[in-house]
Each structure stands twice: as C-alpha cells, then as structure tokens.
mmCIF file of N, CA and C in Angstrom:
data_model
loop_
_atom_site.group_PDB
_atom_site.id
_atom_site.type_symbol
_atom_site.label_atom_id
_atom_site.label_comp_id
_atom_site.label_asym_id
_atom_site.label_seq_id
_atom_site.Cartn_x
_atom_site.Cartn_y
_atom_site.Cartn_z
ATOM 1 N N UNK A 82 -41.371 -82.707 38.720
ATOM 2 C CA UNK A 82 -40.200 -83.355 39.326
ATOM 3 C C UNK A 82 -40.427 -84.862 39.431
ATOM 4 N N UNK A 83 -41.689 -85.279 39.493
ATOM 5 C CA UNK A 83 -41.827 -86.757 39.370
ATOM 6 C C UNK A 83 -41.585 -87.699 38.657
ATOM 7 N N UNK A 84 -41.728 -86.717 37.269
ATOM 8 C CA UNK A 84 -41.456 -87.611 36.153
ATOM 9 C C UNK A 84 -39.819 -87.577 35.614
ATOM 10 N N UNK A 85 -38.712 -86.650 36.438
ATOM 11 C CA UNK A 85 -37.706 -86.882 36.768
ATOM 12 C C UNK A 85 -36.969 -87.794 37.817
ATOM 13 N N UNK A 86 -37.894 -87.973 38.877
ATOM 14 C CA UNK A 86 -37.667 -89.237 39.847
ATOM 15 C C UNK A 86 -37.333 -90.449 39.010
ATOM 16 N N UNK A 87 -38.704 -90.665 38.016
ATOM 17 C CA UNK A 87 -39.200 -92.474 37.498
ATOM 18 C C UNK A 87 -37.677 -92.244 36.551
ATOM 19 N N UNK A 88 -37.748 -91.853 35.979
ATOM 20 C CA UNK A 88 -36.031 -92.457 35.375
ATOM 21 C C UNK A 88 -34.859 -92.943 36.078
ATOM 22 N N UNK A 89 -34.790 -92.439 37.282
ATOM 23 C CA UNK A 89 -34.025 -92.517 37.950
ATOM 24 C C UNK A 89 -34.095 -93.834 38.584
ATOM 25 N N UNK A 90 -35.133 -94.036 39.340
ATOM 26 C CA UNK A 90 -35.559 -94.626 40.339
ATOM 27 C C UNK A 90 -35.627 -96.349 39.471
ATOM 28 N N UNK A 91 -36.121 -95.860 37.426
ATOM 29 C CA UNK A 91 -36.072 -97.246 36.860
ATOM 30 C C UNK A 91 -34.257 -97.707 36.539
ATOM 31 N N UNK A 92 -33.623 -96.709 36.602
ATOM 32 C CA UNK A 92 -32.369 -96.815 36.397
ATOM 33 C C UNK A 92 -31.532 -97.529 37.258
ATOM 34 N N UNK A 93 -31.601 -97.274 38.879
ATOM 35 C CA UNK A 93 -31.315 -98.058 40.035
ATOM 36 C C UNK A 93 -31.748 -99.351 39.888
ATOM 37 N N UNK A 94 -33.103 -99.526 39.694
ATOM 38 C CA UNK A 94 -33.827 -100.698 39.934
ATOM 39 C C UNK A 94 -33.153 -101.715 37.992
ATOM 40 N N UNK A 95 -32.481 -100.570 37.509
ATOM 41 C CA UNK A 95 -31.854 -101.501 36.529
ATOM 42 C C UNK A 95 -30.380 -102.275 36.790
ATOM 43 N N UNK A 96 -29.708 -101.367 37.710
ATOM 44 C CA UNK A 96 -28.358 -101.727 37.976
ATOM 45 C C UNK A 96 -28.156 -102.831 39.093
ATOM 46 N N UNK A 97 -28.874 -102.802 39.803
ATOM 47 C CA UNK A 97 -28.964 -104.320 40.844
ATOM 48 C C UNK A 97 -28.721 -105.603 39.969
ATOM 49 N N UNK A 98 -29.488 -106.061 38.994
ATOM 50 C CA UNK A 98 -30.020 -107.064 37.937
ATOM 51 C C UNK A 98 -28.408 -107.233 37.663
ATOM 52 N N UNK A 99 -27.918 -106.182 37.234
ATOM 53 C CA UNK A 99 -26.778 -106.204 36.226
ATOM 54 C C UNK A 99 -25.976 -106.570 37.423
ATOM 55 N N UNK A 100 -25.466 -106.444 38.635
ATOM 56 C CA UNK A 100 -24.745 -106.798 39.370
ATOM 57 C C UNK A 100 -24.933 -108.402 40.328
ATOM 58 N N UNK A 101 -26.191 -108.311 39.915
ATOM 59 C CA UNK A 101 -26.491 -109.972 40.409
ATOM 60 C C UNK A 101 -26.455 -111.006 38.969
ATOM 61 N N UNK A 102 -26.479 -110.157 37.760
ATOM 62 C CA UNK A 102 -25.987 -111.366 37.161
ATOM 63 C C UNK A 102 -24.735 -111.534 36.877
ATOM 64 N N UNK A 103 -24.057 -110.832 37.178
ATOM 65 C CA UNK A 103 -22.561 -111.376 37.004
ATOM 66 C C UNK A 103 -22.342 -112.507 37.884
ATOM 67 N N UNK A 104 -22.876 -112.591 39.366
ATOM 68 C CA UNK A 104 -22.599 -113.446 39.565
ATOM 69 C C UNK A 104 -23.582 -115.024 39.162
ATOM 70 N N UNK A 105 -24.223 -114.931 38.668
ATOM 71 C CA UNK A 105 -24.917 -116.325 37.941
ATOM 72 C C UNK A 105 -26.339 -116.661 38.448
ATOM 73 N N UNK A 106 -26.595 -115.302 39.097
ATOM 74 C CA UNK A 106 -27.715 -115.673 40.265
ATOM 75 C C UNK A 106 -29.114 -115.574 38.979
ATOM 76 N N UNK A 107 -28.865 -114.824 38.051
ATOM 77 C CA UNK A 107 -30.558 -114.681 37.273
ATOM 78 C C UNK A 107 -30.126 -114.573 36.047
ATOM 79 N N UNK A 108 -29.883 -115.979 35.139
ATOM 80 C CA UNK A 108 -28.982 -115.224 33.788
ATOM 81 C C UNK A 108 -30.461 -115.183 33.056
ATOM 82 N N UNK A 109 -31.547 -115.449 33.322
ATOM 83 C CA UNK A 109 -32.796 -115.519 32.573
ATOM 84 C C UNK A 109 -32.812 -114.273 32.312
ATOM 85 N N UNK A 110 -32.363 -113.361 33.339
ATOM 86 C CA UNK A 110 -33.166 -111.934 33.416
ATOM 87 C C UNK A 110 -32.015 -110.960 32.421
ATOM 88 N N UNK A 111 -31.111 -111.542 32.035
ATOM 89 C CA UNK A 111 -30.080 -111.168 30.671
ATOM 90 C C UNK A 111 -29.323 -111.962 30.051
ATOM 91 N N UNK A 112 -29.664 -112.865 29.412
ATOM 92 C CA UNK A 112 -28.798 -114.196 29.002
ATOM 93 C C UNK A 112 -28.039 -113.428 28.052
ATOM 94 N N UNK A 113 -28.010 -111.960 27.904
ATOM 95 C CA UNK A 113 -26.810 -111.579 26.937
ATOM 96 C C UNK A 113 -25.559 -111.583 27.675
ATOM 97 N N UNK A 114 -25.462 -111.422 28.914
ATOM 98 C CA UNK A 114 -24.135 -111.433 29.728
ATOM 99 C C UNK A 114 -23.502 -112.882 29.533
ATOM 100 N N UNK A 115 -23.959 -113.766 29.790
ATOM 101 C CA UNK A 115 -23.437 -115.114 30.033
ATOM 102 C C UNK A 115 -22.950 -115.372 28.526
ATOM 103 N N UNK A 116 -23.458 -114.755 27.299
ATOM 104 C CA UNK A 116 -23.281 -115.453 26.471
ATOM 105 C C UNK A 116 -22.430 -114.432 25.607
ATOM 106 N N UNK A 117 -21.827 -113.108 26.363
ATOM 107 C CA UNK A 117 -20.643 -112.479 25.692
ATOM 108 C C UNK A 117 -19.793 -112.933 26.696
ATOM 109 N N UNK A 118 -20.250 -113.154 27.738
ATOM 110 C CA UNK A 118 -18.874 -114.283 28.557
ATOM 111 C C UNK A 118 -18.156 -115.347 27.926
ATOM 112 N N UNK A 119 -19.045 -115.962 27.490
ATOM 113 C CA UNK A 119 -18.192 -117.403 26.447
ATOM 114 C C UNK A 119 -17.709 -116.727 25.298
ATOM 115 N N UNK A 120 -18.557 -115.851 24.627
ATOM 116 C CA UNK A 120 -17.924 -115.258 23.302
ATOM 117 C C UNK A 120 -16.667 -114.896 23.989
ATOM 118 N N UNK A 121 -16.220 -114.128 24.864
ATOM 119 C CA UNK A 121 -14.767 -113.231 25.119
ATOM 120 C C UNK A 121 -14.108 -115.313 25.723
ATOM 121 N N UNK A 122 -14.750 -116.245 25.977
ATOM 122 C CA UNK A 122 -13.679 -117.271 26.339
ATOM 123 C C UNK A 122 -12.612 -117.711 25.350
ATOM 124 N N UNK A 123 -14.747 -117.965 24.431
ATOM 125 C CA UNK A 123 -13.858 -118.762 22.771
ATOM 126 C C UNK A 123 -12.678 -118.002 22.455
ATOM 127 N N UNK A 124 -12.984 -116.649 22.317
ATOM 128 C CA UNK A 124 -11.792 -115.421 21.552
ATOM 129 C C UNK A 124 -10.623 -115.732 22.329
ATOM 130 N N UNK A 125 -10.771 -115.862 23.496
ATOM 131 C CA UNK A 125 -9.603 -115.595 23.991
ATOM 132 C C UNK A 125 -8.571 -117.064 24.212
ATOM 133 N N UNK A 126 -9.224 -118.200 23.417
ATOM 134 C CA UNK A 126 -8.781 -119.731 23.375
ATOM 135 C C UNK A 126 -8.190 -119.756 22.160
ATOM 136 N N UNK A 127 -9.288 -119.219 21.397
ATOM 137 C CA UNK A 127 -8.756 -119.258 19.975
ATOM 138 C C UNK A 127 -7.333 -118.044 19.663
ATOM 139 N N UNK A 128 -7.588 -117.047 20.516
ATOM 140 C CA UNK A 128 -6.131 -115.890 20.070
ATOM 141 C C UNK A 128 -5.096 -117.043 20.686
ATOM 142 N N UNK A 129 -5.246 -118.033 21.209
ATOM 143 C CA UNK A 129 -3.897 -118.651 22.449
ATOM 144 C C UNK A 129 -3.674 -119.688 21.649
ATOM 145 N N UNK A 130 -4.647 -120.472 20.619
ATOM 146 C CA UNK A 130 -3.977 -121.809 20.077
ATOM 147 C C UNK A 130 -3.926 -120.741 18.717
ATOM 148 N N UNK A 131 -4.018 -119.887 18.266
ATOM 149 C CA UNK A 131 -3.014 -119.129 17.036
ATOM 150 C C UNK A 131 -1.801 -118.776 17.228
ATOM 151 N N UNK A 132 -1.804 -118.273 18.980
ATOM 152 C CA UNK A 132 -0.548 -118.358 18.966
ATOM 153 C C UNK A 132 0.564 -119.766 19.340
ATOM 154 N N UNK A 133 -0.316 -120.406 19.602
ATOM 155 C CA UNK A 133 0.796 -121.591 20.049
ATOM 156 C C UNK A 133 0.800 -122.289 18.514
ATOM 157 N N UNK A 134 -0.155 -122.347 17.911
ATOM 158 C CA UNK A 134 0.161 -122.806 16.225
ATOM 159 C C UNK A 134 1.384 -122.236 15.786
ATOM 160 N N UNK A 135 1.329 -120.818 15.988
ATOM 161 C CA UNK A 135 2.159 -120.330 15.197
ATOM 162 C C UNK A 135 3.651 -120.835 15.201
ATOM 163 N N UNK A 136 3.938 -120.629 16.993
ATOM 164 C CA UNK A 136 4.828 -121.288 17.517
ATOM 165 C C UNK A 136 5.463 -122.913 16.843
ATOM 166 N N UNK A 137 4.528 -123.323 17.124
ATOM 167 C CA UNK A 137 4.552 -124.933 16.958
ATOM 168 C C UNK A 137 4.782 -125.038 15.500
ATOM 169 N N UNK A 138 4.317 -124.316 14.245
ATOM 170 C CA UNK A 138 4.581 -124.348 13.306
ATOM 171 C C UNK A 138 6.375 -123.869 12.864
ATOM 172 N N UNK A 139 6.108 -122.829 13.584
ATOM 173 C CA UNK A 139 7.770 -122.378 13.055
ATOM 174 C C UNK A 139 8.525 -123.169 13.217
ATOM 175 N N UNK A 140 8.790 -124.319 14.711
ATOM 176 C CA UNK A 140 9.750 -124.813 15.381
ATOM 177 C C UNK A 140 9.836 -126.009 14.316
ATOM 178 N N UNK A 141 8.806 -126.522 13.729
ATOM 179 C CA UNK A 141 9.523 -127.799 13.273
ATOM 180 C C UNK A 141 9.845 -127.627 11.424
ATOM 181 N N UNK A 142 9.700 -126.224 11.207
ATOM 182 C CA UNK A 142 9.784 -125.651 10.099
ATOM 183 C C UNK A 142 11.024 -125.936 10.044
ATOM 184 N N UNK A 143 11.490 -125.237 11.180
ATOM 185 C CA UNK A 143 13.143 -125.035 11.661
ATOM 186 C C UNK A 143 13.859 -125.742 11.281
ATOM 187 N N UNK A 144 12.694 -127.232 11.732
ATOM 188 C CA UNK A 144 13.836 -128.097 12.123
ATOM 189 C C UNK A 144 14.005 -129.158 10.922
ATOM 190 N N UNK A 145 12.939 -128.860 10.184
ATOM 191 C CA UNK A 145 12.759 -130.073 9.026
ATOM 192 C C UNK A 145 14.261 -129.137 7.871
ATOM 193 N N UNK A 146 14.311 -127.516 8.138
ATOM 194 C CA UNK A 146 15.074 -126.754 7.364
ATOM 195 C C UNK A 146 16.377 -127.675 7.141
ATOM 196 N N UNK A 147 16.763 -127.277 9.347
ATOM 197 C CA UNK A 147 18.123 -127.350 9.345
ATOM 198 C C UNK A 147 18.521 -129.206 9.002
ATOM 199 N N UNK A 148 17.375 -129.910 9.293
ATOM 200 C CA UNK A 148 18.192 -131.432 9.255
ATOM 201 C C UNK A 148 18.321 -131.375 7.319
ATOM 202 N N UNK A 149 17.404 -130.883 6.904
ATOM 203 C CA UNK A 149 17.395 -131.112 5.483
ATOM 204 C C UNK A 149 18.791 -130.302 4.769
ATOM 205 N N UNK A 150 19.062 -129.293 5.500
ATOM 206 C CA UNK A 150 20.400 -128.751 5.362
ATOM 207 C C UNK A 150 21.363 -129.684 5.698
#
C-alpha cells in the first residue's frame, strides 16, 4: 500500500506548483505555462488584426469600386 501512497502523495505535491504558477509566483519551476500564455496572446492578436484587415480591406475595396463606378 505504500508504494500506492508515493504516487499520490507525488501527485498533490505536483498540483500546488501548477496553481502557484498561474499566478506568477515560480515561473522557473514551469516556464512552459508563461510561455503558452503569450503563445494563446500572440494567436489571439493575430486572429483580431486578420480580422480587422479583413474588414479594413473590404471597406475601401468598396469604396475605390463605387467612386470608380
């Protein structure tokens, strides 16, 4: 039964870490968190100026159409 405890007991002592680094307190002790944090920023900057490109592209598409009409 002991050697059913230590899994356990390393498993707890794994999930603390993970909840103190979210907040910024030990990113040494997983610098993979902090740095799929920025990955999901970039992504989520870059999905927002594709869409405002897109935007911004159509509108003066529009507009170069209709004056040229």
């Amino acid at each position: 039964m002991g050697s059913v405890v230590d899994p356990d007991v390393s498993e707890d002592s794994d999930e603390p870490p993970e909840s103190v680094e979210s907040f910024g307190v030990g990113p040494q002790a997983t610098p993979a968190t902090p740095a799929t944090r920025i990955a999901a920023n970039i992504r989520r900057r870059v999905n927002v100026l594709r869409v405002m490109g897109l935007r911004l592209a159509s509108f003066p598409y529009d507009n170069s159409a209709s004056s040229h009409h």
